[in-house]
Coordinates of C-alpha atoms and ligand atoms in Angstrom, one line a residue:
E14 CA -12.0 10.0 31.6
T15 CA -11.5 6.5 30.4
V16 CA -10.4 5.6 26.8
K17 CA -12.2 2.4 25.4
P18 CA -9.7 -0.1 24.4
T19 CA -10.1 -1.2 20.8
N20 CA -7.5 -4.0 20.5
F21 CA -5.2 -6.0 22.8
I22 CA -2.3 -3.6 22.3
H23 CA -4.5 -0.8 23.7
Q24 CA -5.4 -3.0 26.5
I25 CA -1.8 -3.6 27.4
I26 CA -1.0 0.0 27.2
E27 CA -4.0 1.0 29.4
N28 CA -2.8 -1.5 32.0
D29 CA 0.7 -0.2 31.8
I30 CA -0.5 3.4 32.3
A31 CA -2.8 2.4 35.2
N32 CA 0.1 0.5 36.8
E33 CA 2.5 3.5 36.3
K34 CA 4.9 1.3 34.2
V35 CA 5.2 4.1 31.6
A36 CA 7.7 6.8 32.4
D37 CA 5.9 10.1 32.7
G38 CA 2.9 8.3 31.3
Q39 CA 4.2 9.2 27.9
I40 CA 3.6 6.5 25.2
V41 CA 6.3 6.4 22.5
T42 CA 5.9 4.1 19.5
R43 CA 7.8 3.8 16.3
F44 CA 7.3 2.8 12.7
P45 CA 10.5 1.1 11.6
P46 CA 10.6 0.3 7.8
E47 CA 13.6 -1.0 6.1
P48 CA 14.2 1.4 3.0
N49 CA 14.5 -1.6 0.7
G50 CA 11.4 -1.0 -1.3
Y51 CA 8.0 0.8 -1.3
L52 CA 5.5 0.3 1.4
H53 CA 2.5 -1.9 0.9
I54 CA -1.0 -2.2 2.4
G55 CA 0.4 -4.4 5.1
H56 CA 2.7 -1.6 6.2
A57 CA -0.4 0.6 6.3
K58 CA -1.7 -1.6 9.1
S59 CA 1.4 -1.2 11.1
I60 CA 1.5 2.6 10.4
C61 CA -2.1 3.0 11.6
L62 CA -1.4 0.9 14.6
N63 CA 1.8 2.7 15.7
F64 CA 0.8 6.2 14.9
G65 CA -2.8 5.7 15.8
T66 CA -1.9 4.3 19.2
A67 CA 0.4 7.1 19.9
E68 CA -2.4 9.6 18.9
K69 CA -4.9 7.8 21.0
Y70 CA -2.9 8.1 24.2
Q71 CA -1.4 11.5 23.5
G72 CA 1.9 10.1 22.9
V73 CA 4.3 10.2 19.9
C74 CA 5.4 8.0 17.2
N75 CA 8.9 8.1 15.6
L76 CA 9.7 7.2 12.0
R77 CA 12.9 5.2 12.0
F78 CA 14.5 3.8 9.0
D79 CA 15.9 0.4 9.9
D80 CA 18.9 0.7 7.7
T81 CA 21.3 -2.1 8.5
N82 CA 21.6 -3.6 5.0
P83 CA 23.1 -0.9 2.8
E84 CA 23.4 -2.9 -0.4
K85 CA 19.6 -3.3 -0.5
E86 CA 18.5 0.2 0.5
S87 CA 18.4 3.6 -1.2
Q88 CA 17.4 7.3 -0.8
E89 CA 14.6 6.7 -3.4
Y90 CA 12.9 4.3 -1.0
I91 CA 13.5 6.5 2.0
D92 CA 11.8 9.5 0.2
A93 CA 8.9 7.3 -1.1
I94 CA 8.3 5.8 2.4
A95 CA 8.3 9.1 4.2
E96 CA 5.9 10.5 1.6
D97 CA 3.5 7.6 2.1
V98 CA 3.3 8.1 5.9
R99 CA 2.8 11.8 5.4
W100 CA 0.1 11.2 2.8
L101 CA -1.8 8.7 5.0
G102 CA -2.0 11.7 7.4
F103 CA 0.4 10.9 10.1
K104 CA 3.1 13.1 11.6
W105 CA 6.2 11.6 13.1
N106 CA 7.8 12.9 16.2
G107 CA 10.7 15.2 15.5
D108 CA 13.1 14.5 12.6
I109 CA 13.3 11.2 10.6
R110 CA 15.5 8.9 12.4
Y111 CA 17.8 6.2 11.2
T112 CA 19.3 3.2 12.9
S113 CA 22.5 4.3 11.3
D114 CA 22.4 7.3 13.6
Y115 CA 23.2 4.9 16.4
F116 CA 26.0 3.1 14.7
D117 CA 28.6 4.6 17.1
Q118 CA 26.7 3.7 20.2
L119 CA 25.8 0.2 18.9
H120 CA 29.5 -0.4 18.2
Q121 CA 30.4 0.7 21.8
W122 CA 27.8 -1.7 23.1
A123 CA 29.2 -4.5 21.0
V124 CA 32.6 -3.8 22.5
Y125 CA 30.9 -3.7 26.0
L126 CA 29.5 -7.2 25.4
I127 CA 33.0 -8.5 24.4
E128 CA 34.4 -7.0 27.6
Q129 CA 31.7 -8.7 29.7
G130 CA 32.7 -12.1 28.0
L131 CA 29.2 -12.0 26.3
A132 CA 30.3 -11.7 22.7
Y133 CA 33.1 -13.2 20.6
V134 CA 34.5 -13.2 17.0
D135 CA 33.8 -16.3 15.2
S136 CA 35.8 -17.3 12.3
L137 CA 33.7 -20.3 11.2
S138 CA 32.4 -20.1 7.6
A139 CA 28.8 -19.3 7.1
H140 CA 28.3 -22.8 6.0
E141 CA 29.9 -24.3 9.1
M142 CA 28.0 -21.9 11.4
R143 CA 24.8 -23.3 9.9
E144 CA 26.0 -26.8 10.6
F145 CA 27.0 -26.0 14.2
R146 CA 23.7 -24.2 14.9
G147 CA 21.7 -27.6 15.2
T148 CA 18.0 -27.9 14.5
L149 CA 14.7 -27.6 16.2
T150 CA 15.2 -31.1 17.7
E151 CA 19.0 -31.1 18.2
P152 CA 21.1 -28.6 20.2
G153 CA 23.8 -26.7 18.5
R154 CA 27.5 -27.2 19.2
N155 CA 30.0 -24.6 20.4
S156 CA 32.2 -23.0 17.8
P157 CA 35.9 -23.8 18.3
Y158 CA 36.4 -20.0 18.5
R159 CA 33.9 -19.5 21.3
E160 CA 36.6 -19.5 24.0
R161 CA 38.7 -16.7 22.6
S162 CA 39.9 -14.4 25.2
V163 CA 38.4 -10.9 25.7
E164 CA 41.8 -9.4 24.5
E165 CA 41.8 -11.4 21.3
N166 CA 38.1 -10.7 20.6
L167 CA 38.7 -6.9 21.1
E168 CA 41.6 -7.0 18.8
L169 CA 39.8 -9.1 16.2
F170 CA 36.7 -6.9 16.3
E171 CA 38.8 -3.8 15.9
R172 CA 40.4 -5.3 12.9
M173 CA 37.1 -6.2 11.5
R174 CA 36.1 -2.6 11.9
N175 CA 39.3 -1.5 10.3
G176 CA 38.6 -3.5 7.2
E177 CA 41.4 -6.0 7.6
F178 CA 39.1 -8.9 6.7
D179 CA 37.1 -9.8 3.8
E180 CA 33.2 -10.3 3.9
G181 CA 32.4 -13.6 5.4
D182 CA 35.8 -14.1 7.1
C183 CA 34.4 -13.6 10.5
V184 CA 31.4 -12.2 12.5
L185 CA 30.8 -11.0 16.0
R186 CA 28.4 -13.3 17.9
A187 CA 26.6 -12.9 21.1
R188 CA 27.7 -15.6 23.5
I189 CA 24.5 -17.0 24.9
D190 CA 23.7 -20.7 24.8
M191 CA 24.2 -23.1 21.8
A192 CA 21.8 -25.5 23.4
A193 CA 18.9 -23.1 23.9
P194 CA 15.6 -24.5 22.7
N195 CA 15.0 -21.2 20.9
I196 CA 17.4 -21.2 18.0
N197 CA 17.5 -17.4 18.0
L198 CA 19.4 -17.6 21.3
R199 CA 22.2 -20.0 19.9
D200 CA 24.9 -17.3 19.8
P201 CA 23.2 -15.0 17.1
V202 CA 25.4 -12.9 14.8
I203 CA 25.4 -9.3 15.9
Y204 CA 28.0 -7.7 13.6
R205 CA 28.9 -8.8 10.1
I206 CA 31.4 -7.4 7.5
R207 CA 29.8 -5.5 4.5
K208 CA 32.1 -3.5 2.3
A209 CA 29.4 -1.4 1.0
H210 CA 28.7 2.3 0.8
H211 CA 25.8 3.2 3.1
H212 CA 23.3 5.8 1.9
Q213 CA 23.4 7.7 5.4
S214 CA 26.9 6.8 6.9
G215 CA 28.8 6.8 3.6
D216 CA 32.1 4.7 3.9
K217 CA 32.5 5.2 7.6
W218 CA 31.6 1.6 8.4
C219 CA 32.4 -1.7 6.9
I220 CA 30.8 -3.7 9.7
Y221 CA 27.0 -3.5 10.2
P222 CA 24.8 -4.6 13.1
S223 CA 22.2 -7.3 12.6
Y224 CA 18.5 -6.5 12.9
D225 CA 18.4 -8.2 16.2
F226 CA 21.2 -6.4 17.6
A227 CA 20.1 -3.0 16.4
H228 CA 16.5 -2.9 16.8
G229 CA 15.9 -3.2 20.6
Q230 CA 18.8 -1.0 21.4
S231 CA 17.5 1.7 19.0
D232 CA 14.2 1.4 20.7
A233 CA 15.9 2.0 24.0
L234 CA 17.8 5.0 22.8
E235 CA 14.6 6.6 21.5
G236 CA 12.7 5.8 24.7
I237 CA 10.3 3.7 22.8
T238 CA 7.8 2.3 25.4
H239 CA 5.9 -0.2 23.2
S240 CA 7.8 -1.8 20.3
I241 CA 5.0 -3.2 18.1
C242 CA 6.0 -5.7 15.4
T243 CA 4.6 -8.6 13.5
L244 CA 4.3 -12.1 14.8
E245 CA 7.4 -13.6 13.0
F246 CA 9.4 -11.7 15.6
E247 CA 7.7 -13.4 18.5
D248 CA 10.6 -16.0 18.7
H249 CA 13.1 -13.1 18.7
R250 CA 11.7 -11.5 21.8
P251 CA 13.8 -13.4 24.2
L252 CA 16.8 -12.2 22.3
Y253 CA 15.4 -8.6 22.3
D254 CA 15.1 -8.9 26.1
W255 CA 18.5 -10.5 26.6
F256 CA 20.3 -7.5 25.0
I257 CA 18.3 -5.1 26.9
E258 CA 19.1 -6.9 30.2
N259 CA 22.8 -7.2 29.4
L260 CA 23.5 -3.8 28.1
P261 CA 23.6 -0.3 29.9
V262 CA 20.8 0.9 27.9
P263 CA 18.9 4.1 29.0
A264 CA 15.4 2.7 28.9
R265 CA 13.4 -0.5 29.1
P266 CA 11.3 -1.0 25.9
R267 CA 9.1 -4.0 25.4
Q268 CA 8.2 -5.8 22.3
Y269 CA 4.5 -6.8 21.4
E270 CA 3.5 -8.8 18.3
F271 CA 0.4 -8.7 16.2
A272 CA -0.6 -10.6 13.0
R273 CA 0.5 -9.4 9.6
L274 CA -2.1 -8.3 7.0
N275 CA -2.5 -10.6 4.2
L276 CA -4.8 -9.7 1.4
N277 CA -6.2 -12.0 -1.3
Y278 CA -5.5 -11.6 -5.1
T279 CA -2.2 -9.9 -4.4
V280 CA 1.2 -10.4 -2.6
T281 CA 2.4 -8.3 0.3
S282 CA 6.1 -8.7 0.3
K283 CA 8.5 -6.0 -0.8
R284 CA 10.7 -8.6 -2.3
K285 CA 8.0 -9.9 -4.6
L286 CA 6.6 -6.6 -5.4
K287 CA 10.2 -5.5 -6.4
L288 CA 10.3 -8.5 -8.8
L289 CA 7.0 -7.4 -10.4
V290 CA 8.6 -4.1 -11.0
E291 CA 12.0 -5.2 -12.2
E292 CA 10.5 -7.8 -14.5
K293 CA 8.1 -5.3 -15.9
H294 CA 4.9 -7.0 -15.1
V295 CA 3.7 -3.6 -13.9
Q296 CA 4.9 -0.1 -14.8
G297 CA 6.5 0.8 -11.5
W298 CA 6.0 0.6 -7.8
D299 CA 3.1 3.1 -8.0
D300 CA 1.4 1.3 -10.8
P301 CA -2.3 1.5 -9.9
R302 CA -2.5 -2.3 -9.8
M303 CA 0.1 -2.7 -7.1
P304 CA -0.9 -3.1 -3.4
T305 CA 1.7 -0.5 -2.5
I306 CA 0.5 2.6 -0.7
S307 CA 1.7 4.8 -3.7
G308 CA 0.0 2.4 -6.2
L309 CA -3.3 2.6 -4.2
R310 CA -3.0 6.4 -4.1
R311 CA -2.5 6.5 -7.8
R312 CA -5.4 4.1 -8.3
G313 CA -7.6 6.6 -6.4
Y314 CA -7.6 5.4 -2.9
T315 CA -7.9 8.1 -0.3
P316 CA -5.9 8.2 2.9
A317 CA -9.2 8.0 4.9
S318 CA -10.3 4.9 3.0
I319 CA -7.0 3.1 4.0
R320 CA -7.2 4.3 7.5
N321 CA -10.8 3.1 7.8
F322 CA -9.9 -0.2 6.3
C323 CA -7.2 -0.7 8.9
E324 CA -9.8 0.1 11.7
M325 CA -12.2 -2.4 10.1
I326 CA -9.8 -5.3 9.9
G327 CA -8.6 -4.7 13.6
V328 CA -5.5 -5.9 15.3
T329 CA -5.2 -9.5 16.6
R330 CA -2.7 -12.3 17.0
S331 CA -4.3 -14.6 14.7
N332 CA -3.1 -14.8 11.0
G333 CA -5.8 -14.8 8.3
I334 CA -6.4 -13.5 4.8
V335 CA -8.5 -10.4 4.3
D336 CA -10.8 -10.2 1.3
M337 CA -9.7 -7.5 -1.2
G338 CA -13.4 -6.7 -1.3
M339 CA -13.1 -5.1 2.1
L340 CA -10.5 -2.8 1.0
E341 CA -12.6 -1.9 -2.0
A342 CA -15.7 -1.4 0.2
A343 CA -13.7 1.1 2.2
V344 CA -12.8 3.3 -0.7
R345 CA -16.3 3.0 -2.2
D346 CA -17.9 4.3 1.1
D347 CA -15.5 7.2 1.3
L348 CA -15.9 8.2 -2.5
D349 CA -19.7 7.6 -2.3
A350 CA -19.9 10.3 0.2
N351 CA -17.2 12.7 -1.1
A352 CA -16.7 12.3 -4.8
P353 CA -18.6 14.7 -7.1
R354 CA -20.6 13.0 -9.9
A355 CA -19.9 13.3 -13.6
M356 CA -20.7 11.6 -16.9
C357 CA -18.1 10.0 -19.0
V358 CA -18.6 7.8 -22.1
T359 CA -15.8 5.3 -22.4
R360 CA -16.6 3.7 -25.7
P361 CA -18.6 6.3 -27.6
L362 CA -21.4 5.7 -30.1
K363 CA -22.6 8.8 -32.0
V364 CA -26.3 10.0 -31.5
T365 CA -27.7 12.6 -33.6
V366 CA -30.8 14.3 -32.2
S367 CA -32.6 15.2 -35.4
N368 CA -35.2 17.5 -34.0
F369 CA -32.7 19.6 -32.0
P370 CA -31.3 22.5 -34.1
E371 CA -27.7 22.3 -35.2
G372 CA -25.5 24.9 -33.5
E373 CA -27.8 25.4 -30.5
E374 CA -27.1 24.2 -27.0
E375 CA -29.1 23.9 -23.8
W376 CA -27.5 23.9 -20.4
F377 CA -28.7 21.7 -17.5
E378 CA -27.8 22.3 -13.9
L379 CA -27.4 19.0 -12.2
P380 CA -26.3 18.4 -8.5
A381 CA -22.6 17.6 -8.1
H382 CA -23.7 15.1 -5.5
P383 CA -27.3 13.7 -5.1
K384 CA -27.1 13.5 -1.4
D385 CA -24.9 16.6 -0.6
E386 CA -26.3 19.9 -1.6
S387 CA -23.2 21.7 -0.2
M388 CA -21.3 20.3 -3.3
G389 CA -23.3 22.6 -5.5
L390 CA -24.4 22.3 -9.1
R391 CA -22.7 21.5 -12.3
K392 CA -23.6 22.6 -15.8
V393 CA -24.0 20.1 -18.5
P394 CA -24.7 21.0 -22.1
F395 CA -27.1 19.2 -24.4
S396 CA -26.8 19.5 -28.2
R397 CA -27.8 17.9 -31.4
N398 CA -24.6 15.8 -31.4
L399 CA -24.4 13.4 -28.5
L400 CA -22.3 10.4 -27.4
I401 CA -23.7 7.5 -25.5
E402 CA -21.9 4.2 -24.5
Q403 CA -21.7 1.6 -27.3
E404 CA -22.9 -1.0 -24.7
D405 CA -26.1 1.0 -24.1
F406 CA -27.4 0.2 -27.5
E407 CA -28.5 -3.2 -28.8
E408 CA -30.1 -3.8 -32.2
E409 CA -31.6 -7.1 -31.1
K410 CA -32.5 -6.2 -27.6
P411 CA -32.2 -8.9 -24.9
R412 CA -35.2 -9.6 -22.5
K413 CA -35.6 -6.9 -19.9
W414 CA -33.3 -4.5 -21.7
K415 CA -33.2 -1.3 -19.9
R416 CA -31.2 0.8 -22.4
L417 CA -31.7 1.9 -25.9
A418 CA -32.8 -0.2 -28.9
P419 CA -34.5 0.7 -32.3
G420 CA -37.8 2.3 -31.8
D421 CA -37.3 2.4 -28.0
A422 CA -37.1 5.4 -25.7
V423 CA -34.5 6.0 -22.9
R424 CA -33.8 8.8 -20.6
L425 CA -30.5 10.5 -20.9
R426 CA -29.6 11.1 -17.3
G427 CA -30.6 14.6 -16.1
S428 CA -32.0 15.8 -19.5
Y429 CA -34.6 14.5 -22.0
V430 CA -36.0 11.2 -23.2
I431 CA -34.8 10.2 -26.7
T432 CA -36.3 7.7 -29.0
C433 CA -34.1 5.8 -31.5
N434 CA -35.6 6.2 -35.0
E435 CA -32.8 5.0 -37.3
V436 CA -29.6 2.9 -37.0
I437 CA -26.8 3.8 -39.4
K438 CA -24.0 1.2 -40.0
D439 CA -20.7 1.2 -41.9
E440 CA -19.8 -1.2 -44.7
S441 CA -18.9 -4.0 -42.4
G442 CA -22.2 -3.7 -40.6
N443 CA -21.0 -2.0 -37.4
V444 CA -23.4 0.5 -35.8
V445 CA -21.7 3.9 -36.2
E446 CA -24.7 6.3 -35.5
L447 CA -28.2 6.5 -34.1
I448 CA -30.6 9.0 -35.4
C449 CA -32.9 9.9 -32.4
S450 CA -35.5 12.4 -31.6
Y451 CA -35.9 14.0 -28.3
D452 CA -39.3 14.8 -26.5
A453 CA -39.3 18.4 -25.2
A454 CA -41.9 17.5 -22.6
T455 CA -39.6 15.2 -20.8
R456 CA -37.1 17.8 -19.6
G457 CA -35.7 16.7 -16.3
E458 CA -38.9 14.7 -15.4
N459 CA -41.4 12.3 -16.9
P460 CA -44.9 13.7 -17.9
E461 CA -47.7 11.8 -16.2
G462 CA -48.2 8.3 -17.3
Y463 CA -45.1 8.3 -19.2
K464 CA -42.3 5.8 -18.3
P465 CA -39.1 5.5 -20.5
N466 CA -37.2 2.1 -20.5
G467 CA -34.3 3.2 -18.4
V468 CA -31.6 5.9 -17.7
I469 CA -28.2 6.1 -19.5
H470 CA -25.4 8.5 -19.3
W471 CA -24.3 10.6 -22.2
V472 CA -22.2 13.6 -23.1
S473 CA -22.4 16.3 -25.8
A474 CA -20.1 15.5 -28.6
D475 CA -19.3 19.1 -29.3
H476 CA -18.5 20.1 -25.7
S477 CA -17.1 17.0 -24.1
V478 CA -13.4 16.6 -23.4
P479 CA -11.4 13.8 -24.9
C480 CA -9.9 11.5 -22.4
E481 CA -8.2 8.3 -21.7
V482 CA -9.7 5.8 -19.3
R483 CA -7.7 3.0 -17.6
L484 CA -9.6 0.0 -16.3
Y485 CA -8.0 -2.4 -13.9
D486 CA -8.5 -5.9 -12.9
R487 CA -7.0 -8.0 -10.2
L488 CA -3.2 -8.4 -10.7
F489 CA -3.4 -12.2 -9.9
T490 CA -5.9 -14.8 -11.1
E491 CA -5.6 -16.8 -7.9
A492 CA -6.9 -15.8 -4.6
N493 CA -3.8 -17.0 -3.0
P494 CA -1.0 -16.6 -5.5
D495 CA 1.7 -17.7 -2.9
G496 CA -0.4 -20.7 -1.7
D497 CA 0.8 -23.4 -4.2
K498 CA 3.9 -25.1 -3.1
E499 CA 4.7 -26.5 -6.6
R500 CA 4.1 -23.3 -8.4
D501 CA 5.3 -19.7 -7.9
F502 CA 3.2 -16.4 -7.9
H503 CA 4.6 -15.6 -11.3
D504 CA 2.3 -18.4 -12.7
F505 CA -0.7 -16.6 -11.6
I506 CA -0.1 -13.1 -13.0
N507 CA -3.2 -11.8 -14.8
S508 CA -2.1 -10.9 -18.2
E509 CA -5.4 -8.8 -18.8
S510 CA -5.2 -6.7 -15.6
L511 CA -5.0 -3.5 -17.6
E512 CA -7.4 -2.1 -20.2
V513 CA -6.8 1.3 -21.8
L514 CA -9.6 3.2 -23.7
T515 CA -8.2 6.1 -25.5
D516 CA -11.3 7.3 -27.2
S517 CA -13.3 8.3 -24.2
R518 CA -15.2 11.6 -23.6
V519 CA -15.9 13.3 -20.3
E520 CA -18.4 16.1 -19.5
I521 CA -16.9 19.6 -20.1
G522 CA -16.8 20.6 -16.3
L523 CA -13.9 18.2 -15.8
K524 CA -11.8 20.0 -18.4
H525 CA -9.4 21.3 -15.8
A526 CA -9.6 18.5 -13.3
V527 CA -6.6 18.2 -11.3
A528 CA -4.4 15.1 -10.7
E529 CA -5.6 12.9 -7.8
S530 CA -9.1 14.4 -7.8
H531 CA -11.9 11.9 -7.5
Y532 CA -15.2 11.6 -9.3
Q533 CA -18.0 9.1 -9.6
F534 CA -18.7 8.6 -13.3
E535 CA -22.3 7.8 -13.3
R536 CA -22.9 4.0 -13.8
L537 CA -19.2 3.2 -14.3
G538 CA -17.6 3.5 -11.0
Y539 CA -15.2 5.9 -9.1
F540 CA -12.3 7.4 -11.0
S541 CA -9.2 9.4 -10.2
V542 CA -7.2 11.8 -12.3
D543 CA -3.9 10.3 -13.1
R544 CA -0.8 12.3 -13.0
D545 CA -0.1 11.4 -16.7
S546 CA -2.8 14.0 -17.6
D547 CA -1.8 17.2 -19.2
E548 CA -3.3 20.1 -21.0
N549 CA -4.3 18.1 -24.0
R550 CA -5.1 14.8 -22.5
L551 CA -6.9 13.9 -19.4
V552 CA -6.3 10.4 -18.0
F553 CA -8.5 8.7 -15.5
N554 CA -7.9 5.5 -13.5
R555 CA -10.8 3.5 -12.4
T556 CA -10.4 3.2 -8.6
V557 CA -13.3 0.6 -8.2
T558 CA -16.6 -0.2 -9.7
L559 CA -19.9 1.1 -8.1
R560 CA -20.7 -2.4 -6.7
D561 CA -18.7 -5.3 -5.6
S562 CA -17.6 -7.1 -8.7
W563 CA -15.2 -9.4 -6.9
A564 CA -17.7 -11.9 -5.5
K565 CA -17.8 -14.5 -8.2
Ligands
ATP626 P1 8.4 -7.1 3.6 O1 8.5 -8.6 3.8 O2 7.3 -6.7 2.8 O3 9.7 -6.5 3.2 P2 9.0 -6.3 6.3 O4 8.3 -6.7 7.5 O5 10.3 -6.9 6.1 O6 8.0 -6.6 5.1 P3 9.7 -3.7 7.1 O7 10.2 -2.5 6.3 O8 10.6 -4.3 8.0 O9 9.2 -4.8 6.2 O10 8.4 -3.3 7.9 C1 8.2 -2.2 8.7 C2 7.1 -2.6 9.8 O11 6.0 -2.9 9.0 C3 7.5 -3.7 10.6 O12 7.2 -3.4 11.9 C4 6.7 -4.8 10.1 O13 6.5 -5.8 11.0 C5 5.4 -4.1 9.5 N1 4.8 -4.9 8.4 C6 5.4 -5.4 7.3 N2 4.5 -6.1 6.6 C7 3.3 -6.1 7.2 C8 2.1 -6.6 7.1 N3 1.7 -7.5 5.9 N4 1.1 -6.6 8.0 C9 1.3 -5.7 9.1 N5 2.5 -5.1 9.3 C10 3.5 -5.3 8.5
MG627 MG1 11.9 -6.0 8.4
MG628 MG1 11.6 -7.5 4.4

């Protein structure tokens, strides 16, 4: 049985398996986030690729926190990231792993490099090191400390480890080639002093390995066969390979790069998202306007929709910007098929059905889903006191108006046709109530030859449940908020990205709707129950409108 390759990474893996380059044929991948923020939709691409690839080839995928910058990291981020991966529907291999689990081994390997004459303690200042590094067109220069003896280096490194130096006094560098055309090979820093408490290793260490030194070796220790990362690490690959070749590592992982996901009308960088949170442009990392996985979840995105989106965009080596409309289309497809229907009136206008007796009610049985009988029926009450959407009535009706107007008839979805007989206004001239009559012959269907103007949604005022509805717009006013060299993404924050309607009413069947459940509110879009809901107040977030409203 052959598995069809769906991207270039899968093609590489299938070749490796065919050529028996994979020990025991077992594919091992990893997803290696740094716990310095919440994951965003770009990370979802990496998660789907790493976990999805492992699943496809009956391999395993590790979850490893790349925790070499203790000052920027925290347990809160670790917990949030693990929850995001779990929620997306992936299961990691064994326990959560941490690069910090390997600090002892990495330290021994650093000592090993010193002993081989392949690493030295440099006492240049950071500024001097930068000057000595050279440029793309000019080779670097050797540090005056590059020729320190093995003994001296071992002693200095030991003293670094013992905390005898201050941060920045010295670093450990790999001794490779200061004239290498690839700047990453010009004696990269492999250990630096950070007198910081670490969320996993506590105060055991005051020296920490660099990303480049830690990553490949951690891959080797975990038996990762294919170490998949984004294109900005392509130039680091020779260094990745240099460490693997020069250290007695237990396995031979290889790095492969793919293009990051960029999405328009948002930013996908933890650093920038963190600023949005800290500066209170949003209410938190999981604000439904954020492109974080937790924000999308709260907005009402489903795991399936995000996974399908990642399938749709594919995996390539060319950078591009994906339209937000694609992400929205993915969730629309999923919710169209799976979300029960309901009616919600977001800005209510009172309708009194004058020929329907006060105190009586009539219950309609409507399908929970028009295309899926298995979802059953829902009971919707009709009464004398109804609410319709303010927007669905116009006193001076525009041309081709398909809703209600004085003297006109309209069908109330799933029930009767009503005719507007009288318009009641308050002292300032605002329409506050419509007196209508219903036509008993129109129950559920139109009598022959009869055609009302249109169909609108409604609820019974006496039965419906009060709720809050939160409507969201794009977080940025520009498609590429990072694209302007002169300006910064802050200049393009949409100050009207959130609209809160506190006076809304939803049909009674949703009274006990649970947090994170999904509904299609007829004519309004897909909504999800926010976790701010409680016994007395339901809160709904609009996930997405029914049709693409992004295309301008
Ligand atoms: P950020 O700049 O947002 O902090 P990062 O790459 O520094 O991103 P990591 O925590 O190191 O964040 O990312 C974990 C994994 O997710 C890495 O393998 C990284 O390449 C991948 N990744 C991060 N951003 C994207 C993206 N936009 N598209 C695809 N993969 C991504
Ligand atoms: Mg990173
Ligand atoms: Mg980062």
